[in-house]
CSV table of C-alpha atoms and ligand atoms in Angstrom, one decimal:
chain,number,residue,atom,x,y,z
A,11,MET,CA,17.4,-8.0,16.1
A,12,GLU,CA,19.0,-4.6,15.5
A,13,TYR,CA,17.3,-1.6,14.0
A,14,LYS,CA,19.1,1.2,12.1
A,15,ALA,CA,17.6,4.2,10.3
A,16,PRO,CA,20.3,5.7,8.1
A,17,SER,CA,19.7,9.0,6.4
A,18,SER,CA,21.8,8.3,3.2
A,19,ILE,CA,22.0,5.7,0.5
A,20,ASP,CA,25.7,5.1,1.1
A,21,GLU,CA,25.2,4.5,4.8
A,22,ALA,CA,22.3,2.1,4.1
A,23,VAL,CA,24.4,0.1,1.7
A,24,MET,CA,27.3,0.0,4.2
A,25,LEU,CA,25.0,-1.2,7.0
A,26,LEU,CA,23.6,-3.9,4.8
A,27,ALA,CA,27.0,-5.0,3.5
A,28,GLN,CA,28.5,-5.3,7.0
A,29,ALA,CA,25.6,-7.2,8.5
A,30,ASN,CA,26.3,-10.7,9.9
A,31,GLY,CA,23.3,-12.8,9.3
A,32,LYS,CA,20.0,-12.0,7.7
A,33,ALA,CA,19.5,-8.3,7.0
A,34,HIS,CA,16.2,-6.8,5.7
A,35,VAL,CA,15.4,-3.4,4.2
A,36,LEU,CA,12.3,-1.9,6.0
A,37,ALA,CA,10.0,0.4,4.1
A,38,GLY,CA,6.3,0.4,5.3
A,39,GLY,CA,6.7,-2.9,7.1
A,40,THR,CA,3.2,-4.1,6.0
A,41,ASP,CA,4.7,-7.3,4.7
A,42,LEU,CA,7.9,-7.5,6.7
A,43,LEU,CA,6.4,-7.1,10.2
A,44,VAL,CA,3.7,-9.7,9.4
A,45,GLN,CA,6.5,-12.1,8.2
A,46,ILE,CA,8.7,-11.5,11.2
A,47,ARG,CA,5.8,-12.1,13.5
A,48,ALA,CA,4.8,-15.3,11.7
A,49,GLY,CA,8.4,-16.5,12.0
A,50,PHE,CA,8.9,-16.7,8.2
A,51,THR,CA,12.0,-14.5,8.5
A,52,LYS,CA,14.3,-13.8,11.4
A,53,PRO,CA,16.5,-10.8,10.5
A,54,THR,CA,19.4,-9.9,12.7
A,55,LEU,CA,19.4,-6.4,11.2
A,56,VAL,CA,16.6,-4.2,9.8
A,57,VAL,CA,17.6,-1.1,7.9
A,58,ASP,CA,14.8,1.4,7.8
A,59,VAL,CA,15.1,3.4,4.6
A,60,LYS,CA,12.3,5.9,5.3
A,61,ASN,CA,14.7,8.6,6.4
A,62,ILE,CA,16.5,8.6,3.1
A,63,LEU,CA,15.3,11.5,1.0
A,64,GLU,CA,15.8,9.9,-2.4
A,65,LEU,CA,13.5,7.0,-1.4
A,66,ARG,CA,10.8,9.4,-0.1
A,67,THR,CA,10.6,11.9,-2.9
A,68,ILE,CA,8.3,12.1,-6.0
A,69,SER,CA,9.7,14.3,-8.8
A,70,VAL,CA,8.0,15.2,-12.0
A,71,ALA,CA,10.3,16.4,-14.9
A,72,ASP,CA,10.0,16.8,-18.7
A,73,ASP,CA,11.6,13.4,-19.3
A,74,GLY,CA,9.4,11.5,-16.8
A,75,VAL,CA,8.4,10.8,-13.3
A,76,CYS,CA,10.5,9.4,-10.4
A,77,ILE,CA,8.9,7.8,-7.5
A,78,GLY,CA,10.9,7.0,-4.4
A,79,ALA,CA,10.8,3.4,-3.5
A,80,ALA,CA,9.5,4.1,0.0
A,81,VAL,CA,6.8,6.7,-0.9
A,82,THR,CA,3.6,5.5,0.6
A,83,GLY,CA,0.4,4.7,-1.3
A,84,ALA,CA,-1.4,7.6,0.5
A,85,GLU,CA,1.3,10.0,-0.6
A,86,LEU,CA,1.1,8.8,-4.2
A,87,GLY,CA,-2.7,8.9,-4.2
A,88,GLU,CA,-2.5,12.6,-3.2
A,89,HIS,CA,0.0,13.5,-5.9
A,90,ASP,CA,-2.2,15.1,-8.7
A,91,ALA,CA,0.5,15.2,-11.4
A,92,VAL,CA,1.4,11.5,-11.0
A,93,LYS,CA,-2.3,10.7,-10.9
A,94,ALA,CA,-2.9,12.6,-14.1
A,95,ALA,CA,0.1,11.0,-15.9
A,96,TRP,CA,-0.2,7.4,-14.6
A,97,PRO,CA,-3.7,6.8,-13.4
A,98,GLY,CA,-3.3,3.1,-13.8
A,99,LEU,CA,-0.3,2.9,-11.6
A,100,VAL,CA,-1.9,5.1,-9.0
A,101,GLU,CA,-5.1,3.0,-9.0
A,102,ALA,CA,-3.1,-0.2,-8.6
A,103,THR,CA,-1.3,1.3,-5.6
A,104,GLU,CA,-4.5,2.5,-4.0
A,105,LEU,CA,-5.9,-1.0,-4.2
A,106,ILE,CA,-3.3,-2.2,-1.6
A,107,GLY,CA,-5.0,-2.9,1.7
A,108,SER,CA,-7.0,-0.5,3.8
A,109,THR,CA,-6.5,3.2,4.6
A,110,GLN,CA,-4.2,2.1,7.4
A,111,ILE,CA,-2.1,0.0,5.1
A,112,GLN,CA,-2.0,2.9,2.5
A,113,GLY,CA,-0.4,5.1,5.2
A,114,ARG,CA,2.7,2.8,5.1
A,115,ALA,CA,2.8,0.5,2.0
A,116,SER,CA,5.3,1.4,-0.7
A,117,LEU,CA,6.0,0.4,-4.3
A,118,GLY,CA,9.5,-0.8,-3.3
A,119,GLY,CA,8.1,-3.1,-0.7
A,120,ASN,CA,5.3,-4.3,-3.0
A,121,LEU,CA,7.9,-5.3,-5.7
A,122,CYS,CA,10.6,-6.7,-3.5
A,123,ASN,CA,8.3,-8.7,-1.3
A,124,ALA,CA,8.0,-10.7,-4.6
A,125,SER,CA,4.4,-11.9,-4.2
A,126,PRO,CA,3.0,-13.1,-7.5
A,127,ALA,CA,-0.2,-11.2,-6.7
A,128,ALA,CA,1.4,-7.8,-5.9
A,129,ASP,CA,-0.9,-5.2,-7.4
A,130,THR,CA,1.5,-2.5,-8.4
A,131,VAL,CA,3.9,-4.7,-10.3
A,132,PRO,CA,1.7,-5.4,-13.4
A,133,ALA,CA,1.1,-1.6,-13.5
A,134,LEU,CA,4.8,-0.8,-13.2
A,135,VAL,CA,5.7,-3.3,-15.9
A,136,ALA,CA,3.0,-2.0,-18.2
A,137,ALA,CA,4.4,1.5,-17.7
A,138,SER,CA,8.0,0.3,-18.6
A,139,ALA,CA,9.2,1.5,-15.2
A,140,ILE,CA,12.9,1.2,-14.5
A,141,CYS,CA,14.3,0.6,-11.0
A,142,LEU,CA,17.3,2.5,-9.8
A,143,ILE,CA,19.2,0.1,-7.6
A,144,ALA,CA,21.9,1.0,-5.0
A,145,GLY,CA,24.5,-1.5,-3.9
A,146,PRO,CA,28.1,-1.9,-2.8
A,147,ASN,CA,29.3,-1.4,-6.4
A,148,GLY,CA,27.4,1.8,-6.9
A,149,GLN,CA,24.1,2.3,-8.7
A,150,ARG,CA,22.6,0.4,-11.6
A,151,GLU,CA,19.3,0.3,-13.4
A,152,ALA,CA,17.0,-2.6,-14.3
A,153,PRO,CA,13.5,-2.9,-15.7
A,154,VAL,CA,10.9,-3.8,-13.1
A,155,GLU,CA,10.1,-7.1,-14.9
A,156,GLN,CA,13.7,-8.3,-14.2
A,157,ILE,CA,13.5,-7.9,-10.4
A,158,VAL,CA,11.2,-10.7,-9.3
A,159,THR,CA,12.5,-14.2,-10.2
A,160,GLY,CA,9.9,-16.3,-8.3
A,161,PRO,CA,7.6,-16.2,-5.3
A,162,GLY,CA,9.6,-14.4,-2.5
A,163,GLN,CA,12.7,-14.3,-4.7
A,164,THR,CA,14.4,-11.3,-6.4
A,165,SER,CA,17.4,-10.8,-8.6
A,166,LEU,CA,18.7,-8.1,-6.1
A,167,LYS,CA,22.1,-9.0,-4.9
A,168,ASN,CA,23.2,-8.9,-1.3
A,169,SER,CA,23.0,-5.4,0.2
A,170,GLU,CA,21.3,-4.0,-2.9
A,171,PHE,CA,18.0,-2.1,-2.6
A,172,VAL,CA,15.7,-0.2,-4.9
A,173,VAL,CA,16.0,3.6,-4.6
A,174,GLN,CA,13.4,4.8,-7.0
A,175,PHE,CA,11.2,3.9,-9.9
A,176,GLN,CA,11.6,5.9,-13.1
A,177,LEU,CA,8.6,6.2,-15.4
A,178,PRO,CA,9.2,7.3,-19.0
A,179,LYS,CA,8.1,10.5,-20.5
A,180,LYS,CA,4.4,10.4,-21.1
A,181,LEU,CA,3.6,10.5,-24.8
A,182,PRO,CA,0.6,12.3,-26.2
A,183,ARG,CA,-2.5,10.1,-26.6
A,184,SER,CA,-1.1,7.6,-24.1
A,185,ALA,CA,-2.6,6.1,-21.0
A,186,ASP,CA,-2.4,3.2,-18.6
A,187,ALA,CA,-5.0,1.3,-16.6
A,188,TYR,CA,-5.0,-1.5,-14.0
A,189,LEU,CA,-7.8,-3.9,-13.0
A,190,ARG,CA,-7.9,-6.7,-10.6
A,191,PHE,CA,-10.4,-9.4,-9.7
A,192,ILE,CA,-11.0,-10.2,-6.0
A,193,PRO,CA,-13.9,-12.2,-4.6
A,194,ARG,CA,-15.0,-9.1,-2.5
A,195,THR,CA,-14.8,-5.4,-3.0
A,196,GLU,CA,-12.0,-4.4,-0.5
A,197,MET,CA,-9.2,-5.9,1.5
A,198,ASP,CA,-8.3,-9.0,-0.5
A,199,ILE,CA,-5.4,-10.3,-2.6
A,200,ALA,CA,-5.6,-10.4,-6.4
A,201,VAL,CA,-6.9,-13.5,-8.0
A,202,VAL,CA,-6.0,-11.9,-11.3
A,203,GLY,CA,-4.5,-8.4,-12.0
A,204,ALA,CA,-4.1,-6.8,-15.4
A,205,GLY,CA,-2.1,-3.7,-16.3
A,206,VAL,CA,-2.1,-2.1,-19.7
A,207,ASN,CA,-0.3,0.9,-21.2
A,208,LEU,CA,-1.2,2.2,-24.7
A,209,THR,CA,-0.2,4.9,-27.2
A,210,LEU,CA,-2.5,5.8,-30.0
A,211,ASP,CA,-1.9,8.0,-33.1
A,212,LYS,CA,-4.3,10.7,-34.2
A,213,LYS,CA,-6.4,8.3,-36.1
A,214,GLY,CA,-6.8,6.0,-33.1
A,215,ILE,CA,-4.4,3.4,-34.3
A,216,CYS,CA,-2.4,1.7,-31.5
A,217,GLN,CA,1.3,2.5,-31.9
A,218,GLN,CA,2.6,1.0,-28.7
A,219,ALA,CA,1.2,-1.3,-26.1
A,220,ARG,CA,2.4,-3.2,-23.0
A,221,VAL,CA,0.2,-5.8,-21.3
A,222,ALA,CA,1.2,-7.3,-17.9
A,223,LEU,CA,-0.7,-9.9,-15.8
A,224,GLY,CA,-0.4,-10.6,-12.1
A,225,ALA,CA,-1.4,-13.5,-9.9
A,226,VAL,CA,-1.6,-16.0,-12.8
A,227,ALA,CA,2.0,-17.3,-12.8
A,228,PRO,CA,5.0,-17.4,-10.3
A,229,THR,CA,6.0,-13.9,-11.4
A,230,VAL,CA,4.2,-11.1,-13.1
A,231,LEU,CA,4.0,-11.7,-16.9
A,232,LEU,CA,4.7,-9.3,-19.7
A,233,VAL,CA,2.5,-10.6,-22.4
A,234,GLU,CA,4.2,-9.6,-25.6
A,235,ALA,CA,1.7,-11.5,-27.8
A,236,GLY,CA,-1.0,-9.5,-26.2
A,237,ALA,CA,0.8,-6.2,-27.1
A,238,LYS,CA,1.3,-7.5,-30.7
A,239,ALA,CA,-2.4,-8.2,-31.0
A,240,LEU,CA,-3.1,-4.5,-30.3
A,241,ILE,CA,-0.4,-2.7,-32.1
A,242,GLY,CA,-1.5,-1.5,-35.6
A,243,SER,CA,-5.2,-2.0,-34.8
A,244,THR,CA,-7.9,0.5,-33.9
A,245,LEU,CA,-8.5,-1.7,-30.8
A,246,ASP,CA,-11.5,-3.1,-32.6
A,247,ASP,CA,-13.3,-6.3,-31.5
A,248,ALA,CA,-11.0,-8.6,-33.6
A,249,ALA,CA,-7.9,-7.1,-32.0
A,250,LEU,CA,-9.4,-7.3,-28.5
A,251,ASP,CA,-10.4,-11.0,-29.0
A,252,LYS,CA,-6.8,-11.7,-30.0
A,253,LEU,CA,-5.5,-9.9,-27.0
A,254,ARG,CA,-7.9,-11.8,-24.7
A,255,ALA,CA,-6.8,-15.1,-26.2
A,256,ALA,CA,-3.1,-14.2,-25.9
A,257,ALA,CA,-3.6,-13.1,-22.2
A,258,SER,CA,-5.3,-16.3,-21.3
A,259,ALA,CA,-2.7,-18.4,-23.2
A,260,ALA,CA,0.1,-16.8,-21.2
A,261,CYS,CA,-1.3,-17.8,-17.8
A,262,ASN,CA,0.2,-20.6,-15.7
A,263,PRO,CA,-1.8,-20.1,-12.5
A,264,ILE,CA,-2.2,-21.9,-9.3
A,265,ASP,CA,-5.5,-23.6,-8.4
A,266,ASP,CA,-6.9,-22.8,-5.0
A,267,LYS,CA,-10.2,-22.0,-3.2
A,268,ARG,CA,-10.1,-18.4,-4.4
A,269,GLY,CA,-9.9,-19.3,-8.1
A,270,THR,CA,-9.5,-22.5,-10.2
A,271,VAL,CA,-7.0,-22.6,-13.0
A,272,GLU,CA,-9.8,-22.4,-15.6
A,273,PHE,CA,-11.3,-19.4,-13.9
A,274,ARG,CA,-8.1,-17.5,-13.5
A,275,VAL,CA,-7.2,-18.1,-17.2
A,276,ASP,CA,-10.5,-16.9,-18.4
A,277,VAL,CA,-10.6,-13.9,-16.1
A,278,ALA,CA,-7.1,-12.8,-17.2
A,279,GLY,CA,-8.3,-12.5,-20.7
A,280,VAL,CA,-11.4,-10.6,-19.7
A,281,LEU,CA,-9.6,-8.2,-17.4
A,282,ALA,CA,-6.8,-7.5,-20.0
A,283,LYS,CA,-9.5,-6.6,-22.5
A,284,ARG,CA,-11.4,-4.4,-20.1
A,285,ALA,CA,-8.1,-2.7,-19.0
A,286,VAL,CA,-7.4,-1.9,-22.7
A,287,LEU,CA,-10.8,-0.3,-23.1
A,288,ILE,CA,-10.2,1.9,-20.1
A,289,ALA,CA,-6.7,2.9,-21.2
A,290,LYS,CA,-8.0,3.6,-24.7
A,291,GLN,CA,-10.7,5.9,-23.4
A,292,ARG,CA,-8.1,7.7,-21.3
A,293,ALA,CA,-5.6,7.9,-24.2
A,294,GLU,CA,-8.2,9.5,-26.5
A,295,MET,CA,-8.7,12.3,-24.0
A,296,ASN,CA,-5.0,13.3,-23.7
B,19,MET,CA,20.9,-6.7,23.6
B,20,THR,CA,20.4,-3.2,25.0
B,21,ARG,CA,17.1,-1.5,24.7
B,22,GLN,CA,16.8,1.5,22.5
B,23,HIS,CA,15.8,4.9,23.8
B,24,VAL,CA,13.0,6.5,21.7
B,25,THR,CA,11.8,10.1,22.0
B,26,THR,CA,8.3,10.9,20.7
B,27,GLU,CA,5.2,13.0,21.4
B,28,ILE,CA,2.1,11.1,22.3
B,29,ASN,CA,-1.3,12.9,22.4
B,30,GLY,CA,0.5,16.3,22.5
B,31,GLU,CA,2.9,15.4,25.4
B,32,PRO,CA,6.6,14.6,25.1
B,33,GLN,CA,7.2,10.9,25.8
B,34,ASP,CA,10.3,8.9,26.1
B,35,PHE,CA,10.4,5.1,26.3
B,36,LEU,CA,12.9,2.2,26.0
B,37,CYS,CA,12.1,-0.7,23.8
B,38,ASP,CA,13.6,-3.7,22.1
B,39,ALA,CA,14.0,-3.3,18.3
B,40,GLN,CA,11.5,-6.0,17.5
B,41,GLU,CA,8.7,-4.7,19.8
B,42,THR,CA,5.9,-3.1,17.8
B,43,LEU,CA,4.5,0.3,18.6
B,44,LEU,CA,1.4,-1.6,19.8
B,45,ASP,CA,3.5,-3.5,22.3
B,46,VAL,CA,5.0,-0.3,23.5
B,47,LEU,CA,1.7,1.6,23.8
B,48,ARG,CA,0.0,-1.2,25.7
B,49,ASP,CA,2.7,-2.9,27.7
B,50,GLU,CA,5.2,-0.1,28.3
B,51,LEU,CA,3.1,3.0,28.4
B,52,HIS,CA,-0.1,1.3,29.7
B,53,LEU,CA,-2.2,3.1,27.0
B,54,THR,CA,-4.4,0.1,26.6
B,55,GLY,CA,-7.2,1.8,24.7
B,56,THR,CA,-5.4,0.8,21.5
B,57,LYS,CA,-6.4,-2.9,21.0
B,58,GLU,CA,-4.7,-5.9,19.6
B,59,GLY,CA,-7.0,-8.0,17.4
B,60,CYS,CA,-4.9,-9.7,14.8
B,61,SER,CA,-1.4,-8.2,14.8
B,62,SER,CA,-1.3,-8.6,11.1
B,63,GLY,CA,-2.8,-5.4,9.8
B,64,ASP,CA,-6.2,-6.9,9.0
B,65,CYS,CA,-8.5,-5.7,11.8
B,66,GLY,CA,-7.7,-2.1,12.5
B,67,ALA,CA,-8.3,-2.5,16.3
B,68,CYS,CA,-4.8,-1.0,16.8
B,69,SER,CA,-5.4,2.1,14.6
B,70,VAL,CA,-3.4,5.2,15.7
B,71,MET,CA,-2.2,8.3,14.0
B,72,VAL,CA,1.5,8.8,13.3
B,73,ASP,CA,2.5,12.2,12.0
B,74,GLY,CA,-1.1,12.7,10.8
B,75,ARG,CA,-1.4,9.4,9.0
B,76,LEU,CA,-3.8,6.6,10.0
B,77,VAL,CA,-1.7,3.4,10.5
B,78,CYS,CA,-1.8,0.1,12.3
B,79,ALA,CA,0.3,0.2,15.4
B,80,CYS,CA,0.9,-3.5,15.1
B,81,LEU,CA,2.8,-3.0,11.8
B,82,LEU,CA,5.3,-0.4,13.1
B,83,PHE,CA,8.3,-1.1,15.3
B,84,GLY,CA,8.3,1.0,18.4
B,85,VAL,CA,11.7,2.4,17.4
B,86,GLU,CA,10.2,3.7,14.2
B,87,ALA,CA,8.3,6.2,16.4
B,88,GLU,CA,11.5,8.2,17.0
B,89,GLY,CA,10.7,11.9,16.5
B,90,LYS,CA,7.1,11.2,15.5
B,91,LYS,CA,3.9,12.6,16.8
B,92,ILE,CA,1.5,9.9,17.8
B,93,GLU,CA,-2.2,10.2,18.6
B,94,THR,CA,-4.1,7.4,20.3
B,95,ILE,CA,-7.7,7.0,21.4
B,96,GLU,CA,-6.6,8.3,24.9
B,97,GLY,CA,-6.1,11.7,23.3
B,98,MET,CA,-9.5,12.0,21.7
B,99,ALA,CA,-11.7,13.3,24.5
B,100,GLU,CA,-10.7,16.6,26.1
B,101,GLY,CA,-10.7,15.7,29.8
B,102,ASP,CA,-14.3,14.7,30.5
B,103,LYS,CA,-15.6,16.2,27.3
B,104,LEU,CA,-16.1,13.4,24.8
B,105,HIS,CA,-15.3,14.0,21.1
B,106,PRO,CA,-18.6,14.2,19.0
B,107,LEU,CA,-17.8,10.8,17.5
B,108,GLN,CA,-17.6,9.2,20.9
B,109,THR,CA,-20.9,10.8,22.0
B,110,LYS,CA,-22.6,9.8,18.8
B,111,PHE,CA,-21.3,6.2,19.0
B,112,LEU,CA,-22.9,6.0,22.5
B,113,GLU,CA,-26.2,7.7,21.5
B,114,GLU,CA,-26.7,5.5,18.4
B,115,ALA,CA,-25.4,2.3,19.9
B,116,ALA,CA,-22.6,2.0,17.4
B,117,LEU,CA,-20.9,-0.6,19.6
B,118,GLN,CA,-21.7,-3.8,21.4
B,119,CYS,CA,-18.6,-5.4,23.0
B,120,GLY,CA,-16.6,-2.3,22.2
B,121,PHE,CA,-13.3,-4.0,21.3
B,122,CYS,CA,-13.2,-2.5,17.8
B,123,THR,CA,-14.5,0.9,19.0
B,124,PRO,CA,-11.2,2.7,19.7
B,125,GLY,CA,-9.9,1.7,16.3
B,126,PHE,CA,-13.1,2.8,14.5
B,127,LEU,CA,-13.1,6.1,16.4
B,128,VAL,CA,-9.5,6.9,15.5
B,129,ALA,CA,-10.1,6.0,11.9
B,130,ALA,CA,-13.3,7.9,11.6
B,131,LYS,CA,-11.8,11.0,13.1
B,132,ALA,CA,-9.0,10.8,10.6
B,133,LEU,CA,-11.6,10.7,7.8
B,134,LEU,CA,-13.7,13.6,9.2
B,135,ASP,CA,-10.6,15.7,9.8
B,136,ARG,CA,-10.0,15.7,6.1
B,137,ASN,CA,-13.5,15.4,4.7
B,138,ASN,CA,-16.6,16.4,6.7
B,139,ASN,CA,-18.9,15.6,3.8
B,140,PRO,CA,-18.1,12.0,2.9
B,141,THR,CA,-20.6,9.8,1.0
B,142,GLU,CA,-21.7,6.6,2.6
B,143,THR,CA,-19.5,4.7,0.1
B,144,GLU,CA,-16.5,6.8,1.1
B,145,VAL,CA,-17.1,6.1,4.8
B,146,ARG,CA,-17.4,2.3,4.1
B,147,TYR,CA,-14.2,2.2,2.0
B,148,TRP,CA,-12.3,4.4,4.5
B,149,LEU,CA,-13.3,2.1,7.3
B,150,ALA,CA,-12.8,-1.2,5.4
B,151,GLY,CA,-9.7,-1.9,7.4
B,152,ASN,CA,-11.6,-1.9,10.7
B,153,LEU,CA,-13.4,-5.1,11.5
B,154,CYS,CA,-16.4,-5.4,13.9
B,155,ARG,CA,-17.8,-8.8,14.7
B,156,CYS,CA,-20.8,-7.4,16.6
B,157,THR,CA,-22.6,-4.5,15.1
B,158,GLY,CA,-22.9,-5.3,11.4
B,159,TYR,CA,-21.3,-1.9,10.6
B,160,ASP,CA,-24.6,-0.1,9.8
B,161,LYS,CA,-24.8,1.7,13.1
B,162,ILE,CA,-21.1,2.7,12.9
B,163,VAL,CA,-21.5,4.1,9.4
B,164,ARG,CA,-24.6,6.0,10.3
B,165,ALA,CA,-23.0,7.5,13.4
B,166,VAL,CA,-20.0,8.7,11.4
B,167,MET,CA,-22.4,10.2,8.7
B,168,ASP,CA,-24.4,11.9,11.5
B,169,VAL,CA,-21.3,13.4,13.1
B,170,ALA,CA,-20.3,14.7,9.7
B,171,ALA,CA,-23.7,16.3,9.2
B,172,ASP,CA,-23.4,17.9,12.6
B,173,MET,CA,-20.0,19.2,11.8
B,174,ARG,CA,-21.3,20.8,8.6
B,175,GLY,CA,-24.3,22.3,10.4
B,176,ALA,CA,-22.2,23.7,13.2
C,17,LIG,C1,-4.0,-6.1,5.6
C,17,LIG,C2,-3.1,-6.1,4.4
C,17,LIG,C3,-3.7,-6.0,3.1
C,17,LIG,C4,-2.8,-6.0,2.0
C,17,LIG,N1,-3.4,-5.9,0.8
C,17,LIG,C5,-2.6,-5.9,-0.3
C,17,LIG,C6,-3.2,-5.8,-1.6
C,17,LIG,O1,-4.4,-5.6,-1.8
C,17,LIG,N2,-2.4,-5.8,-2.7
C,17,LIG,C7,-1.0,-6.0,-2.6
C,17,LIG,O2,-0.3,-6.0,-3.6
C,17,LIG,N3,-0.4,-6.1,-1.4
C,17,LIG,C8,-1.2,-6.1,-0.2
C,17,LIG,N4,-0.6,-6.2,1.0
C,17,LIG,C9,0.8,-6.4,1.1
C,17,LIG,C10,1.7,-5.2,1.4
C,17,LIG,O3,0.9,-4.2,2.0
C,17,LIG,C11,2.2,-4.6,0.1
C,17,LIG,O4,3.0,-5.6,-0.6
C,17,LIG,C12,3.1,-3.3,0.3
C,17,LIG,O5,3.3,-2.6,-0.9
C,17,LIG,C13,4.5,-3.6,0.9
C,17,LIG,O6,5.2,-2.4,1.1
C,17,LIG,P1,5.9,-2.1,2.4
C,17,LIG,O7,6.6,-0.7,2.2
C,17,LIG,O8,5.0,-2.2,3.6
C,17,LIG,O9,7.0,-3.2,2.4
C,17,LIG,P2,7.9,-3.8,3.6
C,17,LIG,O10,7.1,-4.7,4.5
C,17,LIG,O11,8.7,-2.7,4.3
C,17,LIG,O12,8.9,-4.7,2.7
C,17,LIG,C14,8.5,-5.8,2.0
C,17,LIG,C15,9.7,-6.6,1.5
C,17,LIG,O13,10.4,-5.9,0.6
C,17,LIG,C16,11.7,-5.5,1.0
C,17,LIG,N5,11.9,-4.1,0.6
C,17,LIG,C17,11.1,-3.1,1.0
C,17,LIG,N6,11.6,-2.0,0.3
C,17,LIG,C18,12.6,-2.3,-0.4
C,17,LIG,C19,13.5,-1.6,-1.3
C,17,LIG,N7,13.4,-0.3,-1.5
C,17,LIG,N8,14.5,-2.3,-1.9
C,17,LIG,C20,14.7,-3.6,-1.7
C,17,LIG,N9,13.9,-4.4,-0.9
C,17,LIG,C21,12.9,-3.7,-0.2
C,17,LIG,C22,11.7,-5.8,2.5
C,17,LIG,O14,13.0,-6.1,3.0
C,17,LIG,C23,10.7,-6.9,2.6
C,17,LIG,O15,11.3,-8.1,2.3
C,17,LIG,C24,-1.4,-6.2,2.1
C,17,LIG,C25,-0.9,-6.2,3.4
C,17,LIG,C26,-1.7,-6.2,4.6
C,17,LIG,C27,-1.1,-6.3,5.9
C,18,LIG,S1,-4.1,-5.6,15.7
C,18,LIG,FE1,-3.2,-4.3,14.2
C,18,LIG,S2,-4.6,-4.5,12.5
C,18,LIG,FE2,-5.3,-6.0,13.9
C,19,LIG,S1,-18.6,-3.9,18.9
C,19,LIG,FE1,-17.7,-5.9,19.2
C,19,LIG,S2,-16.2,-6.0,17.6
C,19,LIG,FE2,-17.3,-4.2,17.2
């Protein structure tokens, strides 16, 4: 295995494009090193992207927030402006692993590892995050929900990688929230995850909504029927019941010792509803 | 393939080493540099026995390639005491029997120091969450948590 740590996007693209054999981007390595050790992947080249400024920078502007794909969970959790604007995304990120894992784990790695249970992905999808992707044909943009195509599979083409996540301008009376269910309180992988992003008007009527679920299907789900149940309502019990039913109906989960199908389907509805209530409370305050 | 030359600083001293690209920092510390205080429990990021500081961040040495240490400042358990003078956490762990077999202890000490260096007034809940990535099969954790809380109290008193 060869290791390279380029300092520019172009150099990284070139290294990836010229690789013979399996090449992997390396961000925090908290998935990749485990997989290499387990023999699941045997790269001949690893391209460490942590020395590339664009992937390590968080920038906050009037038209939104940009988060470098290799920014660590710890760095994001310490960024007050992002925390204030996107508390749900930050809480999803901070759920990843332990303090030690937080020191390395990135949003880019969490997305591109393509685990159905990745915690930040429902939060990114709910937030309408867009990926900036670099590749041999220049840069392109794609919504986060188009990246993962199945467990361990992405739509990224050879030698493409994610540079940064662009979050839209934060509207007044808007907020996001993320909740997950795990059988213990720390250090576990989601049995269900639910991300929600809402915009209310002055009267408290929901104008926009995005609802995304993790760990209940081969990829993260954007539940449009759930959003529809909320938009136009005051998020009253009737709307929340409809949302809960829509979230449960969207699920197509696995059955394992950590959660039966029936349990995951039910919990997805419950968590979606609770996440809406948290987002609502936050939206009313800003 | 040729081994890569890596220049770092370990526990305040410049340190060069040669390593293969796929060797982890944990492999390098233990096998190359004979700094065997950093332990290997799981090699998958789950146990925290390999906790070290890299540029001021607590990380698992088993989840880092040795070559990633280029230009970085690394702190290991070997740098915690000043000569014969133990760090207050080390002293308190001994006084309060916060260890039995001791295998997890270097990792807990490095992780606990990282916490107290940024917050000398943590709640018990904060201590438990901060240390959730460090596993101990012997103590049941209570004595470890208490020792960390007591050192924090001493730091605030001093
Ligand atoms: C003990 C432990 C606990 C964990 N707990 C959780 C948890 O609670 N929730 C959770 O969701 N995950 C968890 N994880 C998994 C992992 O930490 C996360 O998925 C993390 O976000 C991965 O980020 P990374 O930077 O370490 O990725 P890496 O390991 O560097 O990369 C992961 C994959 O993505 C690719 N990749 C990385 N960056 C890019 C990029 N910019 N563009 C294209 N491809 C890229 C890599 O080639 C690799 O295939 C845990 C892992 C461990 C070891
Ligand atoms: S050996 Fe690194 S976390 Fe267990
Ligand atoms: S003292 Fe034995 S593992 Fe902790």
